PDB file of C-alpha atoms in Angstrom:
ATOM      1  CA  PRO A   1      79.128  76.926  33.416  1.00  0.00           C
ATOM      2  CA  PRO A   2      78.765  74.425  30.595  1.00  0.00           C
ATOM      3  CA  PRO A   3      75.428  72.603  30.453  1.00  0.00           C
ATOM      4  CA  SER A   4      75.186  69.267  32.223  1.00  0.00           C
ATOM      5  CA  PRO A   5      75.176  66.176  30.021  1.00  0.00           C
ATOM      6  CA  PRO A   6      71.885  64.328  29.669  1.00  0.00           C
ATOM      7  CA  ARG A   7      70.886  61.506  31.979  1.00  0.00           C
ATOM      8  CA  CYS A   8      71.218  58.907  29.217  1.00  0.00           C
ATOM      9  CA  LEU A   9      75.021  59.337  29.322  1.00  0.00           C
ATOM     10  CA  LEU A  10      75.339  56.301  31.584  1.00  0.00           C
ATOM     11  CA  VAL A  11      73.313  54.070  29.247  1.00  0.00           C
ATOM     12  CA  GLN A  12      75.325  52.072  26.720  1.00  0.00           C
ATOM     13  CA  GLU A  13      75.158  53.440  23.175  1.00  0.00           C
ATOM     14  CA  ARG A  14      73.799  50.130  21.877  1.00  0.00           C
ATOM     15  CA  ASP A  15      70.744  50.594  24.104  1.00  0.00           C
ATOM     16  CA  HIS A  16      69.950  54.115  22.881  1.00  0.00           C
ATOM     17  CA  LEU A  17      66.937  54.702  20.689  1.00  0.00           C
ATOM     18  CA  HIS A  18      67.808  56.334  17.390  1.00  0.00           C
ATOM     19  CA  ARG A  19      67.049  60.040  17.334  1.00  0.00           C
ATOM     20  CA  HIS A  20      64.604  59.415  14.465  1.00  0.00           C
ATOM     21  CA  ALA A  21      62.965  56.487  16.278  1.00  0.00           C
ATOM     22  CA  ALA A  22      62.088  57.921  19.670  1.00  0.00           C
ATOM     23  CA  PHE A  23      59.201  59.499  21.520  1.00  0.00           C
ATOM     24  CA  SER A  24      60.863  62.801  22.382  1.00  0.00           C
ATOM     25  CA  ASN A  25      58.120  64.781  20.593  1.00  0.00           C
ATOM     26  CA  PHE A  26      54.862  64.208  18.740  1.00  0.00           C
ATOM     27  CA  GLY A  27      56.417  64.124  15.266  1.00  0.00           C
ATOM     28  CA  PHE A  28      59.077  61.563  16.132  1.00  0.00           C
ATOM     29  CA  ALA A  29      56.453  59.528  17.983  1.00  0.00           C
ATOM     30  CA  LEU A  30      54.328  59.312  14.828  1.00  0.00           C
ATOM     31  CA  VAL A  31      57.364  58.314  12.751  1.00  0.00           C
ATOM     32  CA  THR A  32      58.299  55.663  15.303  1.00  0.00           C
ATOM     33  CA  LEU A  33      54.774  54.245  15.397  1.00  0.00           C
ATOM     34  CA  PHE A  34      54.719  54.172  11.583  1.00  0.00           C
ATOM     35  CA  ARG A  35      57.994  52.269  11.655  1.00  0.00           C
ATOM     36  CA  VAL A  36      56.509  49.806  14.133  1.00  0.00           C
ATOM     37  CA  GLN A  37      53.393  49.406  11.970  1.00  0.00           C
ATOM     38  CA  THR A  38      55.483  48.620   8.861  1.00  0.00           C
ATOM     39  CA  LEU A  39      57.488  46.105  10.949  1.00  0.00           C
ATOM     40  CA  ASP A  40      60.719  47.892  10.020  1.00  0.00           C
ATOM     41  CA  LEU A  41      63.017  46.524  12.784  1.00  0.00           C
ATOM     42  CA  TRP A  42      60.221  47.137  15.242  1.00  0.00           C
ATOM     43  CA  GLN A  43      61.702  44.548  17.605  1.00  0.00           C
ATOM     44  CA  VAL A  44      64.683  46.889  18.090  1.00  0.00           C
ATOM     45  CA  VAL A  45      62.357  49.645  19.307  1.00  0.00           C
ATOM     46  CA  VAL A  46      60.590  47.195  21.624  1.00  0.00           C
ATOM     47  CA  ASN A  47      63.885  45.916  23.035  1.00  0.00           C
ATOM     48  CA  HIS A  48      65.036  49.460  23.773  1.00  0.00           C
ATOM     49  CA  LEU A  49      61.759  50.221  25.525  1.00  0.00           C
ATOM     50  CA  ARG A  50      62.200  47.052  27.624  1.00  0.00           C
ATOM     51  CA  LEU A  51      65.482  48.254  29.103  1.00  0.00           C
ATOM     52  CA  ASP A  52      65.420  47.204  32.752  1.00  0.00           C
ATOM     53  CA  ILE A  53      67.705  47.072  35.775  1.00  0.00           C
ATOM     54  CA  PRO A  54      69.899  43.947  35.796  1.00  0.00           C
ATOM     55  CA  TRP A  55      70.348  41.962  38.963  1.00  0.00           C
ATOM     56  CA  LEU A  56      73.833  43.332  39.682  1.00  0.00           C
ATOM     57  CA  PRO A  57      75.303  45.399  42.533  1.00  0.00           C
ATOM     58  CA  ARG A  58      74.656  49.104  42.017  1.00  0.00           C
ATOM     59  CA  ASP A  59      76.279  52.075  43.706  1.00  0.00           C
ATOM     60  CA  PRO A  60      75.574  55.563  42.279  1.00  0.00           C
ATOM     61  CA  SER A  61      77.831  57.186  44.883  1.00  0.00           C
ATOM     62  CA  ALA A  62      80.775  55.132  43.680  1.00  0.00           C
ATOM     63  CA  ALA A  63      80.041  56.114  40.058  1.00  0.00           C
ATOM     64  CA  LEU A  64      80.053  59.838  40.870  1.00  0.00           C
ATOM     65  CA  PRO A  65      83.867  60.424  41.010  1.00  0.00           C
ATOM     66  CA  HIS A  66      84.425  58.493  37.774  1.00  0.00           C
ATOM     67  CA  LEU A  67      81.702  60.503  36.094  1.00  0.00           C
ATOM     68  CA  ARG A  68      83.318  63.739  37.268  1.00  0.00           C
ATOM     69  CA  GLU A  69      86.639  62.526  35.892  1.00  0.00           C
ATOM     70  CA  PHE A  70      85.064  61.851  32.523  1.00  0.00           C
ATOM     71  CA  LEU A  71      83.457  65.291  32.415  1.00  0.00           C
ATOM     72  CA  ASP A  72      86.783  66.946  33.335  1.00  0.00           C
ATOM     73  CA  THR A  73      89.115  64.954  31.090  1.00  0.00           C
ATOM     74  CA  GLY A  74      86.884  63.303  28.509  1.00  0.00           C
ATOM     75  CA  ASP A  75      88.409  59.916  29.310  1.00  0.00           C
ATOM     76  CA  VAL A  76      86.040  57.230  28.006  1.00  0.00           C
ATOM     77  CA  ALA A  77      87.592  54.681  30.375  1.00  0.00           C
ATOM     78  CA  ALA A  78      86.343  56.749  33.307  1.00  0.00           C
ATOM     79  CA  LEU A  79      82.850  56.758  31.790  1.00  0.00           C
ATOM     80  CA  ASN A  80      82.964  52.983  31.401  1.00  0.00           C
ATOM     81  CA  ARG A  81      83.992  52.663  35.066  1.00  0.00           C
ATOM     82  CA  ALA A  82      81.017  54.808  36.048  1.00  0.00           C
ATOM     83  CA  ARG A  83      78.739  52.664  33.909  1.00  0.00           C
ATOM     84  CA  ALA A  84      80.079  49.543  35.620  1.00  0.00           C
ATOM     85  CA  PHE A  85      78.626  50.768  38.926  1.00  0.00           C
ATOM     86  CA  LEU A  86      75.217  51.421  37.285  1.00  0.00           C
ATOM     87  CA  PRO A  87      74.801  48.802  34.543  1.00  0.00           C
ATOM     88  CA  GLY A  88      71.781  48.825  32.276  1.00  0.00           C
ATOM     89  CA  CYS A  89      69.442  51.691  33.025  1.00  0.00           C
ATOM     90  CA  GLN A  90      69.211  54.054  35.971  1.00  0.00           C
ATOM     91  CA  THR A  91      66.291  54.751  38.260  1.00  0.00           C
ATOM     92  CA  ALA A  92      65.118  58.209  39.299  1.00  0.00           C
ATOM     93  CA  ASN A  93      66.612  57.774  42.780  1.00  0.00           C
ATOM     94  CA  GLU A  94      70.003  56.811  41.361  1.00  0.00           C
ATOM     95  CA  LEU A  95      70.011  59.804  39.037  1.00  0.00           C
ATOM     96  CA  SER A  96      69.078  62.073  41.921  1.00  0.00           C
ATOM     97  CA  VAL A  97      72.411  61.184  43.515  1.00  0.00           C
ATOM     98  CA  LEU A  98      74.136  62.238  40.280  1.00  0.00           C
ATOM     99  CA  SER A  99      72.026  65.358  39.726  1.00  0.00           C
ATOM    100  CA  ASP A 100      75.050  67.585  40.451  1.00  0.00           C
ATOM    101  CA  VAL A 101      76.778  66.421  37.264  1.00  0.00           C
ATOM    102  CA  LEU A 102      73.918  65.088  35.142  1.00  0.00           C
ATOM    103  CA  GLN A 103      70.806  66.753  33.803  1.00  0.00           C
ATOM    104  CA  CYS A 104      68.570  64.102  35.335  1.00  0.00           C
ATOM    105  CA  GLY A 105      65.359  65.883  34.378  1.00  0.00           C
ATOM    106  CA  GLY A 106      65.960  65.825  30.630  1.00  0.00           C
ATOM    107  CA  ASP A 107      64.301  68.878  29.101  1.00  0.00           C
ATOM    108  CA  PRO A 108      64.402  71.796  31.597  1.00  0.00           C
ATOM    109  CA  ASP A 109      60.965  72.866  30.346  1.00  0.00           C
ATOM    110  CA  GLY A 110      59.607  69.304  30.314  1.00  0.00           C
ATOM    111  CA  PRO A 111      57.370  67.498  32.794  1.00  0.00           C
ATOM    112  CA  PHE A 112      60.357  66.225  34.832  1.00  0.00           C
ATOM    113  CA  ALA A 113      62.111  69.577  35.220  1.00  0.00           C
ATOM    114  CA  ALA A 114      61.488  69.615  38.986  1.00  0.00           C
ATOM    115  CA  GLY A 115      62.744  66.067  39.564  1.00  0.00           C
ATOM    116  CA  CYS A 116      64.682  63.240  38.016  1.00  0.00           C
ATOM    117  CA  ALA A 117      63.305  60.901  35.375  1.00  0.00           C
ATOM    118  CA  GLY A 118      64.735  57.413  35.170  1.00  0.00           C
ATOM    119  CA  THR A 119      66.042  55.829  31.993  1.00  0.00           C
ATOM    120  CA  CYS A 120      64.415  52.440  32.617  1.00  0.00           C
ATOM    121  CA  GLY A 121      61.529  51.054  30.655  1.00  0.00           C
ATOM    122  CA  SER A 122      59.113  48.233  31.331  1.00  0.00           C
ATOM    123  CA  PHE A 123      59.910  44.608  30.616  1.00  0.00           C
ATOM    124  CA  ILE A 124      56.295  43.514  29.986  1.00  0.00           C
ATOM    125  CA  ALA A 125      54.308  46.563  28.847  1.00  0.00           C
ATOM    126  CA  PRO A 126      56.124  47.503  25.566  1.00  0.00           C
ATOM    127  CA  PRO A 127      55.671  44.088  23.840  1.00  0.00           C
ATOM    128  CA  LEU A 128      52.005  43.957  24.809  1.00  0.00           C
ATOM    129  CA  ILE A 129      51.302  47.547  23.770  1.00  0.00           C
ATOM    130  CA  MET A 130      53.215  47.265  20.485  1.00  0.00           C
ATOM    131  CA  CYS A 131      51.590  43.932  19.560  1.00  0.00           C
ATOM    132  CA  PHE A 132      48.158  45.403  20.257  1.00  0.00           C
ATOM    133  CA  PHE A 133      49.025  48.507  18.214  1.00  0.00           C
ATOM    134  CA  VAL A 134      50.264  46.454  15.247  1.00  0.00           C
ATOM    135  CA  ALA A 135      47.151  44.253  15.301  1.00  0.00           C
ATOM    136  CA  PHE A 136      44.792  47.220  15.615  1.00  0.00           C
ATOM    137  CA  ALA A 137      46.546  49.247  12.903  1.00  0.00           C
ATOM    138  CA  SER A 138      46.601  46.204  10.585  1.00  0.00           C
ATOM    139  CA  ILE A 139      42.843  45.759  11.000  1.00  0.00           C
ATOM    140  CA  VAL A 140      42.244  49.452  10.282  1.00  0.00           C
ATOM    141  CA  LEU A 141      44.454  49.384   7.172  1.00  0.00           C
ATOM    142  CA  LEU A 142      42.802  46.148   5.990  1.00  0.00           C
ATOM    143  CA  ASN A 143      39.336  47.671   6.355  1.00  0.00           C
ATOM    144  CA  LEU A 144      40.517  50.778   4.517  1.00  0.00           C
ATOM    145  CA  ALA A 145      41.892  48.689   1.651  1.00  0.00           C
ATOM    146  CA  LEU A 146      38.665  46.661   1.483  1.00  0.00           C
ATOM    147  CA  ALA A 147      36.600  49.856   1.434  1.00  0.00           C
ATOM    148  CA  VAL A 148      38.611  51.207  -1.499  1.00  0.00           C
ATOM    149  CA  LEU A 149      38.302  47.890  -3.363  1.00  0.00           C
ATOM    150  CA  MET A 150      34.548  47.727  -2.766  1.00  0.00           C
ATOM    151  CA  GLN A 151      34.155  51.299  -3.997  1.00  0.00           C
ATOM    152  CA  GLN A 152      36.085  50.511  -7.162  1.00  0.00           C
ATOM    153  CA  LEU A 153      34.060  47.314  -7.665  1.00  0.00           C
ATOM    154  CA  GLN A 154      30.805  49.216  -7.253  1.00  0.00           C
ATOM    155  CA  ALA A 155      31.936  51.823  -9.768  1.00  0.00           C
ATOM    156  CA  ALA A 156      32.878  49.050 -12.227  1.00  0.00           C
ATOM    157  CA  ASN A 157      29.460  47.428 -11.754  1.00  0.00           C
ATOM    158  CA  VAL A 158      27.709  50.731 -12.498  1.00  0.00           C
ATOM    159  CA  VAL A 159      29.734  51.160 -15.697  1.00  0.00           C
ATOM    160  CA  THR A 160      28.979  47.573 -16.741  1.00  0.00           C
ATOM    161  CA  TYR A 161      25.247  48.063 -16.061  1.00  0.00           C
ATOM    162  CA  LYS A 162      25.151  51.243 -18.150  1.00  0.00           C
ATOM    163  CA  ARG A 163      26.936  49.488 -21.024  1.00  0.00           C
ATOM    164  CA  ARG A 164      24.525  46.553 -20.888  1.00  0.00           C
ATOM    165  CA  LYS A 165      21.557  48.928 -20.779  1.00  0.00           C
ATOM    166  CA  ALA A 166      22.898  50.793 -23.797  1.00  0.00           C
ATOM    167  CA  LYS A 167      23.365  47.496 -25.659  1.00  0.00           C
ATOM    168  CA  VAL A 168      19.797  46.409 -24.836  1.00  0.00           C
ATOM    169  CA  SER A 169      18.390  49.751 -26.000  1.00  0.00           C
ATOM    170  CA  LEU A 170      20.349  49.478 -29.239  1.00  0.00           C
ATOM    171  CA  ALA A 171      19.102  45.922 -29.768  1.00  0.00           C
ATOM    172  CA  VAL A 172      15.485  47.053 -29.209  1.00  0.00           C
ATOM    173  CA  LEU A 173      15.897  49.861 -31.747  1.00  0.00           C
ATOM    174  CA  MET A 174      17.402  47.464 -34.263  1.00  0.00           C
ATOM    175  CA  ASN A 175      14.515  45.013 -33.769  1.00  0.00           C
ATOM    176  CA  VAL A 176      11.965  47.802 -34.198  1.00  0.00           C
ATOM    177  CA  ASN A 177      13.747  48.953 -37.346  1.00  0.00           C
ATOM    178  CA  LEU A 178      13.822  45.404 -38.695  1.00  0.00           C
ATOM    179  CA  ALA A 179      10.128  44.872 -37.930  1.00  0.00           C
ATOM    180  CA  THR A 180       9.290  48.189 -39.614  1.00  0.00           C
ATOM    181  CA  ASN A 181      11.224  47.225 -42.742  1.00  0.00           C
ATOM    182  CA  ILE A 182       9.478  43.847 -42.861  1.00  0.00           C
ATOM    183  CA  TRP A 183       6.065  45.501 -42.485  1.00  0.00           C
ATOM    184  CA  LEU A 184       6.835  48.055 -45.196  1.00  0.00           C
ATOM    185  CA  THR A 185       8.052  45.312 -47.528  1.00  0.00           C
ATOM    186  CA  LYS A 186       4.884  43.306 -46.984  1.00  0.00           C
ATOM    187  CA  ALA A 187       2.722  46.403 -47.430  1.00  0.00           C
ATOM    188  CA  ALA A 188       4.468  47.274 -50.699  1.00  0.00           C
ATOM    189  CA  GLY A 189       3.978  43.710 -51.953  1.00  0.00           C
ATOM    190  CA  LEU A 190       0.297  43.821 -51.029  1.00  0.00           C
ATOM    191  CA  LEU A 191      -0.161  47.119 -52.870  1.00  0.00           C
ATOM    192  CA  ARG A 192       1.451  45.725 -55.998  1.00  0.00           C
ATOM    193  CA  GLN A 193      -0.763  42.657 -55.792  1.00  0.00           C
ATOM    194  CA  GLN A 194      -3.893  44.804 -55.440  1.00  0.00           C
ATOM    195  CA  GLU A 195      -2.866  46.982 -58.390  1.00  0.00           C
ATOM    196  CA  GLU A 196      -2.407  43.885 -60.517  1.00  0.00           C
ATOM    197  CA  GLU A 197      -5.942  42.813 -59.559  1.00  0.00           C
ATOM    198  CA  GLY A 198      -7.322  46.269 -60.468  1.00  0.00           C
ATOM    199  CA  GLU A 199      -7.678  47.566 -56.957  1.00  0.00           C
ATOM    200  CA  ASP A 200      -5.903  50.406 -55.178  1.00  0.00           C
ATOM    201  CA  GLY A 201      -4.384  50.306 -51.786  1.00  0.00           C
ATOM    202  CA  LEU A 202      -7.704  51.402 -50.152  1.00  0.00           C
ATOM    203  CA  GLY A 203      -9.790  48.552 -51.573  1.00  0.00           C
ATOM    204  CA  ILE A 204     -11.946  50.851 -53.888  1.00  0.00           C
ATOM    205  CA  VAL A 205     -12.628  49.662 -57.462  1.00  0.00           C
ATOM    206  CA  PRO A 206     -11.561  52.383 -59.962  1.00  0.00           C
ATOM    207  CA  HIS A 207     -14.124  53.938 -62.332  1.00  0.00           C
ATOM    208  CA  PRO A 208     -14.038  52.550 -65.865  1.00  0.00           C
ATOM    209  CA  GLU A 209     -12.647  54.889 -68.484  1.00  0.00           C
TER     210      GLU A 209
END
């Protein structure tokens, strides 16, 4: 027999999470959380997770023949009639009534293979959890950015200190060189003066010829 359609068949297409923005596996969950963190239409994800049961009459038994008609003929009008009896999302008990025609457990190897998993979310929990996640992730990213900036600033300070130290060392060498030249100039002038007075550089009077 052909495989049963998934349990989300009765949910309107506008309320479906995109296949790349869902929590069906770990990889897609990371992508979805990254999308929420970057605020890329994250309110759409939150609204889909808030899907709840509207306060309308519901009768899964009445939806069953219309759902069978849709599966036999492919008539979309029959599917819409079935959806009219179960508007919004469907609970696990409602899907249990339709388990003969729907794969109410989702993945046969998943955690709900033995029973039915509803398609409803929570009206309060998703906004709170997502707001907390965005705030926490923003703080982590801000601290990471500040750490990188502080590291770069520290590296720049080290380079500046080394350049200043090199300039100071060069200035000291130039001052020593200048002082040495001044001392040599004065010493040479003193020697010439002593020679003119008949004395050598050691202060000894030469022998007469």
